[in-house]
Every structure is written in structure tokens, then in C-alpha cells.
Short mmCIF file of C-alpha atoms in Angstrom, two decimals:
data_model
loop_
_atom_site.label_atom_id
_atom_site.label_comp_id
_atom_site.label_asym_id
_atom_site.label_seq_id
_atom_site.Cartn_x
_atom_site.Cartn_y
_atom_site.Cartn_z
CA MET U 558 388.78 313.04 188.01
CA SER U 559 392.36 312.75 189.24
CA ALA U 560 393.31 309.70 191.28
CA ILE U 561 395.30 311.89 193.65
CA GLN U 562 393.27 312.88 196.69
CA PRO U 563 393.00 316.58 197.57
CA ASP U 564 394.81 316.07 200.87
CA GLN U 565 397.69 314.36 199.04
CA THR U 566 397.94 317.26 196.63
CA ALA U 567 397.98 319.74 199.49
CA ALA U 568 400.67 317.72 201.31
CA GLN U 569 402.86 317.61 198.22
CA ARG U 570 402.43 321.32 197.65
CA LEU U 571 403.32 322.15 201.26
CA ALA U 572 406.36 319.88 201.06
CA GLY U 573 407.61 321.73 198.00
CA LEU U 574 407.28 318.70 195.70
CA ILE U 575 404.91 320.52 193.33
CA LYS U 576 404.85 324.18 192.43
CA PRO U 577 402.05 326.37 193.76
CA PRO U 578 399.68 328.04 191.25
CA PRO U 579 401.23 331.09 189.65
CA SER U 580 400.70 334.42 191.34
CA PRO U 581 398.23 336.87 189.77
CA PRO U 582 399.84 338.86 186.97
CA GLU U 583 400.93 342.44 187.25
CA MET U 584 399.05 345.39 185.77
CA ASN U 585 398.35 344.78 182.09
CA PRO U 586 395.62 345.54 179.55
CA GLN U 587 393.98 342.14 180.03
CA THR U 588 393.71 342.07 183.82
CA GLY U 589 393.52 345.80 184.52
CA ASP U 590 394.80 346.34 188.04
CA GLY U 591 395.56 342.62 188.39
CA SER U 592 392.18 341.62 189.83
CA LEU U 593 390.38 340.91 186.53
CA VAL U 594 391.70 337.37 186.23
CA ASP U 595 389.55 334.94 184.24
CA ASP U 596 391.75 331.85 184.62
CA PRO U 597 389.99 329.59 187.17
CA ALA U 598 393.40 328.20 188.21
CA ILE U 599 394.36 331.64 189.52
CA ARG U 600 392.60 333.16 192.50
CA ALA U 601 392.12 336.85 191.79
CA PRO U 602 393.47 339.01 194.62
CA LEU U 603 390.97 340.98 196.70
CA VAL U 604 393.68 343.31 198.06
CA LEU U 605 396.30 344.72 195.73
CA GLY U 606 399.68 346.39 196.13
CA GLY U 607 401.31 343.59 198.14
CA ARG U 608 399.84 345.05 201.30
CA SER U 609 400.61 343.64 204.72
CA PHE U 610 398.25 343.55 207.68
CA ASN U 611 399.89 346.68 209.05
CA ASP U 612 399.44 348.46 205.71
CA VAL U 613 395.70 347.83 205.86
CA THR U 614 395.50 349.18 209.40
CA GLU U 615 397.56 352.26 208.54
CA THR U 616 395.51 352.97 205.41
CA VAL U 617 392.06 352.61 206.98
CA CYS U 618 392.97 354.43 210.20
CA GLY U 619 394.85 357.07 208.24
CA TYR U 620 391.64 358.28 206.62
CA ILE U 621 390.48 359.30 210.12
CA GLU U 622 393.73 360.26 211.82
CA LYS U 623 395.28 362.19 208.94
CA GLY U 624 392.08 363.36 207.24
CA PRO U 625 390.79 362.48 203.78
CA GLY U 626 392.38 365.46 202.02
CA ARG U 627 391.78 369.08 201.10
CA TRP U 628 388.79 368.20 198.94
CA TRP U 629 386.71 367.06 201.94
CA LEU U 630 385.96 370.43 203.54
CA PRO U 631 384.67 372.13 200.33
CA ALA U 632 382.64 369.02 199.50
CA PHE U 633 381.17 368.97 203.00
CA GLY U 634 380.37 372.69 202.81
CA ILE U 635 378.50 372.28 199.52
CA ALA U 636 376.64 369.14 200.66
CA SER U 637 375.63 370.63 204.00
CA SER U 638 374.46 373.82 202.30
CA VAL U 639 372.24 371.79 199.99
CA ALA U 640 371.08 369.77 203.02
CA GLY U 641 369.92 373.02 204.59
CA LEU U 642 367.10 373.13 202.02
CA MET U 643 365.46 370.19 203.77
CA PRO U 644 364.82 371.72 207.23
CA LEU U 645 363.93 375.05 205.64
CA SER U 646 361.36 373.37 203.38
CA ILE U 647 359.92 371.39 206.28
CA ILE U 648 359.62 374.47 208.49
CA TYR U 649 357.88 376.39 205.70
CA LEU U 650 355.62 373.37 205.10
CA ILE U 651 354.62 373.18 208.78
CA ILE U 652 353.94 376.91 209.01
CA THR U 653 352.01 377.17 205.75
CA GLY U 654 350.47 373.70 205.22
CA VAL U 655 350.72 370.93 202.64
CA GLY U 656 349.13 373.23 200.08
CA VAL U 657 352.65 374.43 199.29
CA TRP U 658 353.17 371.08 197.55
CA GLY U 659 351.75 370.33 194.13
CA LEU U 660 349.22 367.86 195.52
CA ASN U 661 345.54 368.13 194.61
CA ASN U 662 342.33 366.19 195.18
CA ARG U 663 343.21 363.75 192.41
CA VAL U 664 346.95 363.27 192.95
CA ASP U 665 347.17 363.17 196.72
CA TRP U 666 350.39 361.11 196.70
CA ALA U 667 353.20 362.45 194.56
CA TRP U 668 356.77 363.53 195.26
CA ASP U 669 356.52 362.82 198.99
CA ILE U 670 355.77 359.09 198.64
CA THR U 671 357.90 358.87 195.49
CA ASN U 672 360.91 360.06 197.48
CA PHE U 673 360.03 357.79 200.42
CA VAL U 674 359.96 354.64 198.26
CA PHE U 675 363.08 355.80 196.38
CA TRP U 676 365.18 356.21 199.53
CA ILE U 677 363.91 352.97 201.09
CA GLY U 678 364.97 351.15 197.94
CA ILE U 679 368.41 352.77 198.02
CA GLY U 680 368.97 351.36 201.50
CA HIS U 681 368.48 347.74 200.48
CA ALA U 682 371.89 347.11 198.94
CA GLY U 683 373.65 347.57 202.29
CA THR U 684 371.74 344.76 203.96
CA LEU U 685 372.10 342.56 200.89
CA ILE U 686 375.89 342.99 200.81
CA SER U 687 376.26 342.61 204.57
CA ALA U 688 373.81 339.81 205.27
CA ILE U 689 373.04 337.69 202.22
CA LEU U 690 376.54 337.79 200.70
CA CYS U 691 377.93 337.07 204.17
CA LEU U 692 375.76 333.97 204.50
CA PHE U 693 376.86 332.82 201.05
CA LYS U 694 380.53 333.34 202.04
CA GLN U 695 381.25 335.81 199.25
CA LYS U 696 384.68 337.15 200.17
CA TRP U 697 384.58 340.08 197.75
CA ARG U 698 381.98 341.80 199.94
CA THR U 699 384.56 342.61 202.62
CA SER U 700 385.79 345.83 200.99
CA ILE U 701 382.39 347.32 200.23
CA ASN U 702 380.10 346.16 203.05
CA ARG U 703 380.90 348.98 205.51
CA ALA U 704 380.14 351.80 203.05
CA ALA U 705 376.99 349.99 201.88
CA GLU U 706 375.79 349.57 205.46
CA ALA U 707 376.37 353.26 206.15
CA MET U 708 374.48 354.13 202.99
CA THR U 709 371.56 352.02 204.27
CA ILE U 710 371.32 353.97 207.52
CA PHE U 711 371.51 357.35 205.82
CA ALA U 712 368.96 356.40 203.15
CA VAL U 713 366.50 355.19 205.81
CA ILE U 714 366.94 358.49 207.68
CA CYS U 715 366.06 360.40 204.50
CA ALA U 716 363.16 358.06 203.76
CA GLY U 717 361.70 358.32 207.25
CA THR U 718 361.37 362.08 206.93
CA PHE U 719 358.74 361.99 204.19
CA PRO U 720 356.01 359.91 205.89
CA GLY U 721 356.32 362.17 208.91
CA VAL U 722 355.81 365.42 207.00
CA HIS U 723 353.30 364.28 204.39
CA VAL U 724 350.60 363.67 207.03
CA GLY U 725 350.17 367.44 207.27
CA ARG U 726 350.08 367.80 211.04
CA VAL U 727 353.65 366.79 211.80
CA TRP U 728 353.16 367.15 215.53
CA MET U 729 350.60 364.31 215.35
CA ALA U 730 352.96 361.86 213.63
CA TRP U 731 353.38 359.95 216.90
CA MET U 732 349.88 358.59 216.35
CA LEU U 733 351.33 356.39 213.60
CA PHE U 734 352.37 354.08 216.42
CA PRO U 735 349.86 352.14 218.56
CA ILE U 736 350.21 354.33 221.64
CA PRO U 737 347.27 354.69 224.07
CA ASN U 738 345.84 358.20 223.97
CA ALA U 739 343.02 360.23 225.52
CA ASN U 740 341.02 360.20 222.27
CA ASN U 741 340.81 356.39 222.23
CA ILE U 742 342.09 356.38 218.66
CA TRP U 743 343.85 353.12 217.87
CA SER U 744 345.93 352.25 214.83
CA ASN U 745 344.34 350.17 212.08
CA PHE U 746 346.40 346.99 212.09
CA ALA U 747 344.70 345.83 208.89
CA SER U 748 346.26 348.74 206.97
CA PRO U 749 349.52 348.19 205.06
CA LEU U 750 350.43 351.77 205.99
CA LEU U 751 350.82 350.63 209.59
CA TRP U 752 352.74 347.57 208.43
CA ASP U 753 355.09 350.06 206.77
CA VAL U 754 355.75 351.80 210.08
CA PHE U 755 356.77 348.56 211.79
CA ALA U 756 358.72 347.19 208.81
CA VAL U 757 360.79 350.31 208.21
CA SER U 758 361.46 350.94 211.91
CA THR U 759 362.52 347.30 212.41
CA TYR U 760 364.71 347.48 209.34
CA ALA U 761 366.36 350.68 210.59
CA ILE U 762 367.06 349.23 214.06
CA VAL U 763 368.51 345.93 212.79
CA SER U 764 370.60 347.69 210.13
CA LEU U 765 371.96 350.12 212.72
CA LEU U 766 372.89 347.26 215.06
CA PHE U 767 374.52 345.36 212.21
CA TRP U 768 376.51 348.43 211.14
CA TYR U 769 377.60 349.37 214.66
CA MET U 770 378.55 345.86 215.77
CA GLY U 771 380.78 345.39 212.74
CA MET U 772 382.72 348.53 213.67
CA ILE U 773 383.44 347.57 217.29
CA PRO U 774 386.85 345.93 216.57
CA ASP U 775 387.83 348.89 214.42
CA PHE U 776 386.79 351.34 217.14
CA ALA U 777 389.06 349.45 219.52
CA THR U 778 391.95 349.73 217.08
CA LEU U 779 391.45 353.49 216.79
CA ARG U 780 391.19 353.74 220.58
CA ASP U 781 394.45 351.89 221.16
CA ARG U 782 396.30 353.86 218.51
CA ALA U 783 395.18 357.16 220.05
CA ALA U 784 396.12 355.95 223.53
CA LEU U 785 399.53 354.85 222.25
CA ARG U 786 400.19 358.28 220.78
CA LEU U 787 399.24 359.86 224.11
CA MET U 788 401.76 357.67 225.93
CA LYS U 789 404.55 358.19 223.40
CA SER U 790 404.32 361.96 223.07
CA PRO U 791 403.25 364.43 225.79
CA GLU U 792 402.53 367.05 223.14
CA GLY U 793 400.29 366.91 220.13
CA GLN U 794 397.61 368.67 218.16
CA THR U 795 394.94 370.30 220.33
CA LEU U 796 391.55 371.87 219.79
CA PRO U 797 392.01 375.64 219.52
CA ILE U 798 389.42 376.79 222.08
CA VAL U 799 389.24 374.15 224.82
CA ASN U 800 392.96 373.25 224.53
CA ILE U 801 392.35 369.49 224.73
CA ARG U 802 394.46 367.06 222.74
CA ILE U 803 392.62 365.54 219.81
CA ASP U 804 394.16 362.15 220.61
CA ARG U 805 392.60 362.28 224.07
CA ILE U 806 389.18 362.97 222.56
CA MET U 807 389.67 360.15 220.06
CA ALA U 808 390.78 357.71 222.76
CA PHE U 809 387.76 358.56 224.89
CA THR U 810 385.20 358.59 222.04
CA TYR U 811 386.36 355.45 220.26
CA GLY U 812 386.94 353.75 223.62
CA LEU U 813 383.33 354.46 224.54
CA LEU U 814 382.12 353.09 221.21
CA ALA U 815 384.39 350.02 221.52
CA VAL U 816 382.47 348.93 224.68
CA GLY U 817 385.49 347.27 226.27
CA TRP U 818 386.69 345.28 223.26
CA ARG U 819 390.12 343.77 223.98
CA PHE U 820 390.74 341.48 220.97
CA SER U 821 390.49 338.40 223.17
CA THR U 822 389.52 335.00 221.79
CA ARG U 823 386.31 335.10 223.77
CA HIS U 824 385.41 338.48 222.29
CA TRP U 825 386.05 337.26 218.75
CA LEU U 826 383.99 334.11 219.36
CA ASN U 827 381.00 336.08 220.63
CA TYR U 828 381.43 338.61 217.84
CA GLU U 829 381.33 335.96 215.12
CA LYS U 830 378.23 334.35 216.65
CA ALA U 831 376.39 337.65 216.96
CA TYR U 832 377.38 338.73 213.46
CA ILE U 833 376.08 335.58 211.80
CA MET U 834 372.87 335.75 213.87
CA LEU U 835 372.24 339.34 212.79
CA ALA U 836 372.96 338.32 209.20
CA GLY U 837 370.30 335.63 209.51
CA VAL U 838 367.81 338.10 210.98
CA SER U 839 368.57 340.75 208.36
CA THR U 840 368.15 338.44 205.37
CA PRO U 841 364.33 338.14 205.63
CA LEU U 842 364.18 341.91 206.12
CA VAL U 843 365.67 342.45 202.66
CA LEU U 844 362.73 340.56 201.20
CA SER U 845 360.01 341.70 203.59
CA VAL U 846 360.53 345.45 203.97
CA HIS U 847 360.12 346.44 200.35
CA SER U 848 357.42 343.81 199.89
CA ILE U 849 355.44 345.54 202.64
CA VAL U 850 356.15 348.91 201.02
CA SER U 851 354.67 347.51 197.81
CA PHE U 852 351.52 346.50 199.73
CA ASP U 853 350.77 350.23 200.10
CA PHE U 854 349.86 350.05 196.43
CA ALA U 855 349.11 346.39 195.65
CA THR U 856 346.32 346.05 198.24
CA SER U 857 344.33 348.90 196.68
CA ILE U 858 341.79 348.48 193.85
CA LEU U 859 343.31 351.22 191.73
CA PRO U 860 344.25 350.18 188.18
CA GLY U 861 348.02 350.22 187.81
CA TRP U 862 348.52 349.29 191.46
CA HIS U 863 346.30 346.27 192.00
CA THR U 864 348.72 343.52 190.96
CA THR U 865 350.41 340.63 192.76
CA ILE U 866 353.75 341.11 191.01
CA PHE U 867 354.55 344.19 193.05
CA PRO U 868 356.38 342.52 196.01
CA PRO U 869 359.11 340.73 193.99
CA TYR U 870 359.12 343.63 191.53
CA PHE U 871 359.83 346.14 194.31
CA VAL U 872 362.50 343.95 195.94
CA ALA U 873 364.40 343.48 192.68
CA GLY U 874 364.13 347.19 191.95
CA ALA U 875 365.39 348.08 195.43
CA ILE U 876 368.49 345.89 195.05
CA PHE U 877 368.95 347.25 191.53
CA GLY U 878 368.88 350.88 192.62
CA GLY U 879 370.80 350.22 195.83
CA PHE U 880 373.80 348.73 194.07
CA ALA U 881 373.81 351.63 191.62
CA MET U 882 374.02 354.08 194.53
CA VAL U 883 376.85 352.07 196.13
CA LEU U 884 378.81 352.40 192.91
CA LEU U 885 378.06 356.13 192.69
CA LEU U 886 379.65 356.54 196.13
CA LEU U 887 382.57 354.11 195.86
CA ILE U 888 383.89 355.06 192.42
CA PRO U 889 384.65 358.69 193.40
CA SER U 890 385.95 357.48 196.76
CA ARG U 891 388.52 355.27 195.00
CA GLU U 892 389.88 358.35 193.26
CA LEU U 893 389.80 360.72 196.24
CA PHE U 894 391.14 358.54 199.06
CA PRO U 895 394.80 357.46 198.76
CA GLY U 896 395.33 353.71 198.67
CA MET U 897 391.64 352.86 198.30
CA LYS U 898 392.17 351.38 194.84
CA ASP U 899 394.14 348.58 196.49
CA LEU U 900 391.15 347.73 198.70
CA ILE U 901 388.30 348.28 196.21
CA THR U 902 389.54 346.66 193.02
CA ARG U 903 388.12 346.52 189.53
CA ARG U 904 386.92 343.02 190.36
CA HIS U 905 384.64 344.47 193.04
CA LEU U 906 383.21 346.96 190.57
CA GLU U 907 382.73 344.31 187.89
CA ASN U 908 380.89 342.01 190.30
CA MET U 909 378.51 344.82 191.24
CA ALA U 910 378.00 345.61 187.55
CA LYS U 911 376.97 341.98 187.02
CA ILE U 912 374.44 342.25 189.85
CA ILE U 913 373.05 345.44 188.29
CA LEU U 914 372.69 343.61 184.98
CA THR U 915 370.94 340.66 186.65
CA THR U 916 368.51 342.72 188.69
CA GLY U 917 367.96 345.04 185.71
CA MET U 918 366.78 342.05 183.69
CA MET U 919 364.45 341.12 186.54
CA VAL U 920 363.03 344.64 186.64
CA GLY U 921 362.58 344.62 182.85
CA PHE U 922 360.76 341.29 183.11
CA ALA U 923 358.45 342.80 185.75
CA TYR U 924 357.68 345.73 183.44
CA ALA U 925 356.70 343.27 180.68
CA MET U 926 354.64 341.15 183.07
CA GLU U 927 352.53 344.16 184.02
CA PHE U 928 351.29 344.34 180.44
CA PHE U 929 350.78 340.59 180.28
CA ILE U 930 348.74 340.59 183.50
CA ALA U 931 346.60 343.46 182.22
CA TRP U 932 345.99 341.63 178.93
CA PHE U 933 345.42 338.23 180.54
CA SER U 934 342.92 339.62 183.07
CA GLN U 935 341.05 341.45 180.28
CA ASN U 936 340.52 344.33 182.68
CA GLN U 937 339.93 347.28 180.38
CA TYR U 938 340.77 349.81 183.11
CA GLU U 939 344.12 348.12 183.73
CA ILE U 940 344.87 347.99 180.01
CA ASP U 941 344.01 351.66 179.55
CA VAL U 942 346.25 352.70 182.44
CA PHE U 943 349.30 351.10 180.87
CA LEU U 944 348.54 352.16 177.30
CA TYR U 945 347.06 355.64 177.68
CA ASN U 946 348.57 356.73 181.02
CA ARG U 947 352.13 355.58 180.41
CA VAL U 948 353.15 354.19 177.00
CA ILE U 949 351.42 356.06 174.19
CA PRO U 950 352.43 359.74 174.01
CA ASP U 951 349.68 362.31 173.86
CA PHE U 952 351.05 363.75 170.61
CA ILE U 953 350.36 360.39 168.91
CA ASP U 954 346.90 359.79 170.35
CA PRO U 955 344.71 362.43 172.02
CA ARG U 956 343.95 359.87 174.71
CA GLY U 957 347.67 359.31 175.22
CA ALA U 958 349.77 359.80 178.32
CA PRO U 959 350.87 363.32 179.23
CA TYR U 960 353.59 361.72 181.39
CA TRP U 961 354.91 359.50 178.58
CA TRP U 962 358.37 361.08 178.91
CA ALA U 963 358.67 359.79 182.49
CA TYR U 964 357.76 356.24 181.46
CA TRP U 965 360.20 356.12 178.58
CA ALA U 966 362.93 357.69 180.70
CA MET U 967 362.35 354.85 183.16
CA ILE U 968 362.60 352.22 180.40
CA SER U 969 365.71 353.79 178.88
CA CYS U 970 367.55 354.08 182.19
CA ASN U 971 366.47 350.84 183.90
CA VAL U 972 366.14 348.39 181.02
CA LEU U 973 368.29 349.61 178.15
CA SER U 974 371.32 351.19 179.84
CA PRO U 975 372.39 348.11 181.90
CA GLN U 976 372.51 345.98 178.72
CA VAL U 977 375.96 347.37 177.96
CA PHE U 978 377.22 345.16 180.79
CA TRP U 979 376.81 342.11 178.59
CA PHE U 980 380.09 343.24 177.04
CA LYS U 981 383.11 342.47 179.19
CA LYS U 982 384.93 345.62 178.13
CA MET U 983 382.00 347.78 179.21
CA ARG U 984 381.48 346.23 182.65
CA GLN U 985 385.20 346.56 183.35
CA SER U 986 385.30 350.22 182.34
CA ILE U 987 384.97 352.46 185.39
CA PRO U 988 383.55 355.50 183.49
CA VAL U 989 380.91 353.28 181.87
CA ILE U 990 379.98 351.73 185.22
CA PHE U 991 379.64 355.18 186.78
CA VAL U 992 377.45 356.53 183.96
CA VAL U 993 375.19 353.46 183.97
CA SER U 994 374.88 353.64 187.76
CA LEU U 995 373.85 357.29 187.49
CA LEU U 996 371.27 356.46 184.82
CA VAL U 997 369.90 353.58 186.91
CA THR U 998 369.54 355.85 189.95
CA ILE U 999 367.64 358.39 187.86
CA GLY U 1000 365.53 355.65 186.30
CA MET U 1001 364.57 354.18 189.67
CA TRP U 1002 363.30 357.57 190.82
CA PHE U 1003 361.23 357.83 187.63
CA GLU U 1004 359.89 354.31 188.24
CA ARG U 1005 358.37 355.36 191.58
CA PHE U 1006 357.05 358.58 190.01
CA VAL U 1007 355.43 356.62 187.17
CA ILE U 1008 353.82 354.08 189.50
CA ILE U 1009 352.34 356.72 191.79
CA VAL U 1010 351.44 359.72 189.64
CA THR U 1011 350.38 358.09 186.37
CA SER U 1012 348.06 355.72 188.23
CA LEU U 1013 346.44 358.53 190.23
CA HIS U 1014 346.05 361.46 187.86
CA ARG U 1015 343.35 359.74 185.79
CA ALA U 1016 340.68 357.97 187.82
CA PHE U 1017 337.56 356.15 186.67
CA LEU U 1018 335.61 359.37 185.94
CA PRO U 1019 337.13 361.75 183.36
CA GLY U 1020 335.60 364.64 185.22
CA SER U 1021 337.95 364.05 188.15
CA TRP U 1022 341.12 363.85 186.07
CA GLY U 1023 343.91 366.17 187.08
CA MET U 1024 347.59 366.84 186.51
CA PHE U 1025 350.42 367.08 189.00
CA SER U 1026 353.23 369.60 188.77
CA PRO U 1027 355.87 369.87 191.50
CA THR U 1028 356.34 373.18 193.25
CA LEU U 1029 359.61 374.73 194.37
CA ILE U 1030 359.01 373.32 197.86
CA ASP U 1031 358.62 369.81 196.41
CA ILE U 1032 361.89 370.17 194.53
CA ALA U 1033 363.73 371.80 197.44
CA LEU U 1034 362.68 369.03 199.83
CA PHE U 1035 363.95 366.31 197.52
CA VAL U 1036 367.20 368.13 196.70
CA GLY U 1037 367.65 368.76 200.42
CA SER U 1038 367.26 365.05 201.15
CA CYS U 1039 370.01 364.33 198.60
CA GLY U 1040 372.22 366.89 200.35
CA THR U 1041 371.44 365.33 203.74
CA PHE U 1042 372.40 361.91 202.40
CA LEU U 1043 375.74 363.17 201.04
CA THR U 1044 376.46 365.18 204.21
CA LEU U 1045 375.97 362.11 206.41
CA TYR U 1046 378.11 360.00 204.10
CA LEU U 1047 380.93 362.58 204.13
CA LEU U 1048 380.81 362.65 207.93
CA PHE U 1049 381.05 358.86 207.90
CA THR U 1050 384.15 358.92 205.69
CA ARG U 1051 385.80 361.49 207.97
CA PHE U 1052 385.15 360.08 211.44
CA LEU U 1053 384.31 356.37 211.09
CA PRO U 1054 386.30 353.46 209.61
CA GLN U 1055 385.25 352.89 206.01
CA PHE U 1056 386.44 349.28 205.92
CA ALA U 1057 386.14 346.29 208.22
CA MET U 1058 389.86 345.78 208.82
CA SER U 1059 389.59 342.29 210.28
CA GLU U 1060 387.43 341.06 207.40
CA ILE U 1061 389.79 342.47 204.78
CA LYS U 1062 392.74 340.81 206.50
CA ASN U 1063 390.90 337.49 206.57
CA VAL U 1064 390.76 337.40 202.75
CA MET U 1065 394.43 338.32 202.30
CA PRO U 1066 397.00 335.59 201.53
CA GLN U 1067 398.79 336.29 204.81
CA ALA U 1068 395.72 335.04 206.70
CA SER U 1069 396.38 331.50 205.50
CA PRO U 1070 398.29 329.39 208.06
CA HIS U 1071 400.34 328.03 205.15
CA PHE U 1072 401.19 331.43 203.67
CA HIS U 1073 404.92 331.17 204.41
CA ASP U 1074 405.01 327.56 203.21
CA ASP U 1075 403.37 328.49 199.91
CA HIS U 1076 405.90 331.24 199.26
CA ALA U 1077 409.01 329.44 200.49
CA GLY U 1078 409.09 326.85 197.68
CA GLN U 1079 411.50 324.63 199.65
CA ALA U 1080 411.90 320.89 199.47
CA HIS U 1081 410.69 318.44 202.09
CA GLY U 1082 412.56 318.96 205.34
CA ALA U 1083 413.72 322.46 204.51
CA GLY U 1084 411.21 323.82 206.97
CA HIS U 1085 413.31 322.38 209.78
CA LEU U 1086 416.33 324.43 208.83
CA PRO U 1087 417.07 327.47 210.97
CA GLY U 1088 415.32 330.52 209.59
CA ALA U 1089 413.32 328.58 207.00
CA HIS U 1090 410.02 329.63 208.56
CA HIS U 1091 409.39 332.93 210.28
CA ALA U 1092 406.68 333.51 212.79
CA PRO U 1093 404.46 336.52 212.13
CA GLU U 1094 405.28 339.69 213.99
CA ALA U 1095 403.61 340.30 217.32
CA PRO U 1096 400.32 342.19 217.02
CA THR U 1097 400.50 345.92 217.54
CA ASN U 1098 398.00 348.73 217.63
CA GLY U 1099 395.72 347.15 220.17
CA GLY U 1100 396.06 343.62 218.91
CA ASN U 1101 395.15 344.54 215.30
CA PRO U 1102 398.36 344.07 213.24
#
């Protein structure tokens, strides 16, 4: 260890007696966009392009004020058209009955609960990025947390639809909650299904608060920019029918959402306290919500479900699939939105690829442990479920699994495909990351299908065995939920800030109080010369530079 104390080293560097660490290199094959720096002596940049604070504000606000581009309207039209399948399927389901699904007396949970667990899992990455990485002071989260939080809200909305419609009598879904009623029917608090209701609703409320509170400073920036344009120019773009200026609508709407935010020190102090408190509250939810979802299966006595590994297995799988969905959304966004590559760098994508690799190994370990638990318990029913309901194809053994293709699709997508990320070149390749993320998303849907359907379609008595085949209504409802998810996300990119501007600016070099000293490179005493140091420009745009 060096005899020079850290404070002495810092003092010498600030005095210009020693040279600062070299700046990150320019674009080259080794470092990609400049963020893939492996030298520990060099801090990889989290914002590229030499952007200033004002550049960040102009870029993020420009996506709303100027529009994302010509591609947005056709994409929104296609997504919203696909989303229309969801309400149409639900209306037809209510009118006709749940018999329009492929359910039967043997497989009474199928695509409905599969889609519910799938969407709940997708929503976990947002809370993980926002809460847990925030508590661990991971600065690279700042460029991706807002989109991940939005994805959480939209995924929970899609997930919450399925428990409401799968009960059959949708108009009685309010009885899921412990509300006094004339029939004196009270909820069964010993049932994990009721725990699900409270866990998911709590998770949705806390995630919504977390997402909204983080946007308050950005709403205030948009409000002040719109108000400034109103004051500068008496004329501007108006709505064609009501003849009201769009800037006036923006100033009113974002001002209402900003709830009086004025960028004061007191506001920032309260904001930081509330944000860290919500992060602390949200962290247990990441672990508890999907654990409680797994109790829907683990507390039963059905072979294939009755296992204690389900809670950590479901949590790891939820984070695994959630990060894959974040990448599926952010990689196209980097290409479609101008300037976004400077805010979401290859380093961000590589870090998420590493998390997918880590959680993929955890999921693969859980798959192996299921077989070990079945063997160690010497429960013949459990062993037969894994061997003859999932692994062994029916063309090899007559007792084999008719759904073997779903199981091996799950293994191929969730266990094998992420292994390419062991190679540095692969986890730094954007096309490879996108393809693996797509495969992981598909594999996580198959995982829920395998858990639910293959465990149900063959019960203890062969006479009650049955097969499940989805109907067009099953397929339309799931495809419609995907369209709903994309429609909500496109609306988010058009009308809400996609990045937390203050958090991005906090990780930029200009945020350091010694930024000008580090870049001046002057000898001791030079800072006292006229013009040696320059104060930062006065804040504009509502106090957000």
C-alpha cells in the first residue's frame, strides 16, 4: 500500500502537481462506443458524446416536445390494433363463458394463470433496478431505471387482467377482497390465492408511487419550458379543433403532475429522503411478491408443484425474464430515438447481459434441484412427473411426455442460450444480446406453461388424464395483452420523460465540484489567476440546467 494518504493524493492532483487519470478513449474496436473500458484506472463514462447538462435536458425533453419521429404513429397504430384483441376477447368471454377457453376438468389452470405469472415476472426488473441497485449505489442504473419502472407498471396492468377474468363471473371479482357483503361470505385468509391479491396490489401501488415520484422534477422541467415558450412567443402550434396552444396544455398538465415542485433545496432534501425510503420499502417486495405467487403452487400436494424451492426459483426467474424484457425495449429505443445511444451505452447493455447470465445460472440450478429433490424424497409420483410428464418424449417411451417440446424449449432458451454471455465478444454484441433476450422471454413463458399444464394434465388416476389445447380466444387474449403492453409503453415514450434527468446529471463529470480543476491542469496558485476558474452557468429551464 502506498505511503501517500488518499487526501494527499487528491490535494496534489487538484493543485496540478500530478496528472489526472487519462480520459476514456474514443470509439475503437476494443472499447466500442468508449464505455467498454476494462482498465480499472479509467472510469468508464456513463454518458457519451461530451454532453453538457443542457444537452441532457434538451435531449430528454425533446422526445416529448418534438416527438419521437415518424416511426411512432405507425408503431402505435399496429400496437393498439393488436391491443384491441384483448377487450374483444374479454367481452366474448363474458358473454359466452369460460368454455371458450381450452380448459377442461383436468387442466383447469392453463393459459390464463400462465400469462398472469409471466407478466408478474416481467414487472420485477423495474423494482430491482430502481430499488435494489439504488440502495447499492450502482450509478449505471440511472439511464435505464425510468423505462424499467414504466415496464413494471404496464406488466402489472396486463397481469392483473387475467385473475379477474379467469374466475368466470367477472362481475363478482370484487369478492376477491375482504369486503363485507349481504351473503356473509368472507375471504379465506389461509389461502395463498388471497395472499396473491394483497401482494400484487401492494406491489402495484408502491411501484406506481416510486415511478411517479421519480418523475416529479422532470415534470417541473417540462412545465417551466412550456411556460417559457408561452411567455416568449404569443403564437405557436395549436390543437386543430379547440384552438388551444399545445404549450398551454403542456404547462397545465405537467404543472399539475409536478405538484408545486420549485427545485428548492428543501424540495430536493425531502425528495431524496422519500426516494430512499420507497427504495427500502420496495426491496422486500421484489423478494416477497413472486414468492407469494409461487405459494399458489408450492402449498398444494400436487406432484410437480409441492416443493420448497419454488419461492427463490420464482424470484430468480422473474428477475431473469424482467431484465430480458428491459433489453427488448431499450435496444430498439436506442436505434429509434436520436441521441439515446449517448445515454444508454454499451456498458449498460453489457451489465444487464451479465445479470441475465447470473440469474440464468440460478434458474438452471433450480431446474436441476427439482430432479434432485424428487430423487432424494423417493416420491415416485414426483419422479414420474419430471420424467414422464416433461423430460422423456412420447416417441421414445409410450409413457413419455406429450408436452416434451415445451420443456426442452424452456431448457434451450433459459439455460443454454444465456451461456454465450461467458464470451466477452458475445455479451458486448448488441444483436446477440437482443436475440438472447428474445429467447429468454420466450423461454420464461414456456417455463410457466410447463409448471402449470404438465403438472395438471396427468393426475394420480390415469382415467382422469386429459390434454390441453389453446383455443383462438386463449391465443387472442395473450396476443392482446402483448399489444396492450406495447401500446402503453409507446404512450410512455411519447408523453412522459424516459430518463431521470437529475440522476443522469449526477453521474456526469460536470457534477463533481472539482470538475474544472481536474480539466484545467494548472500548477499550484494558477486557480487564483483571473479567468482560471469559471463558475457554472446559471440554471435555466426551471432550475434544471
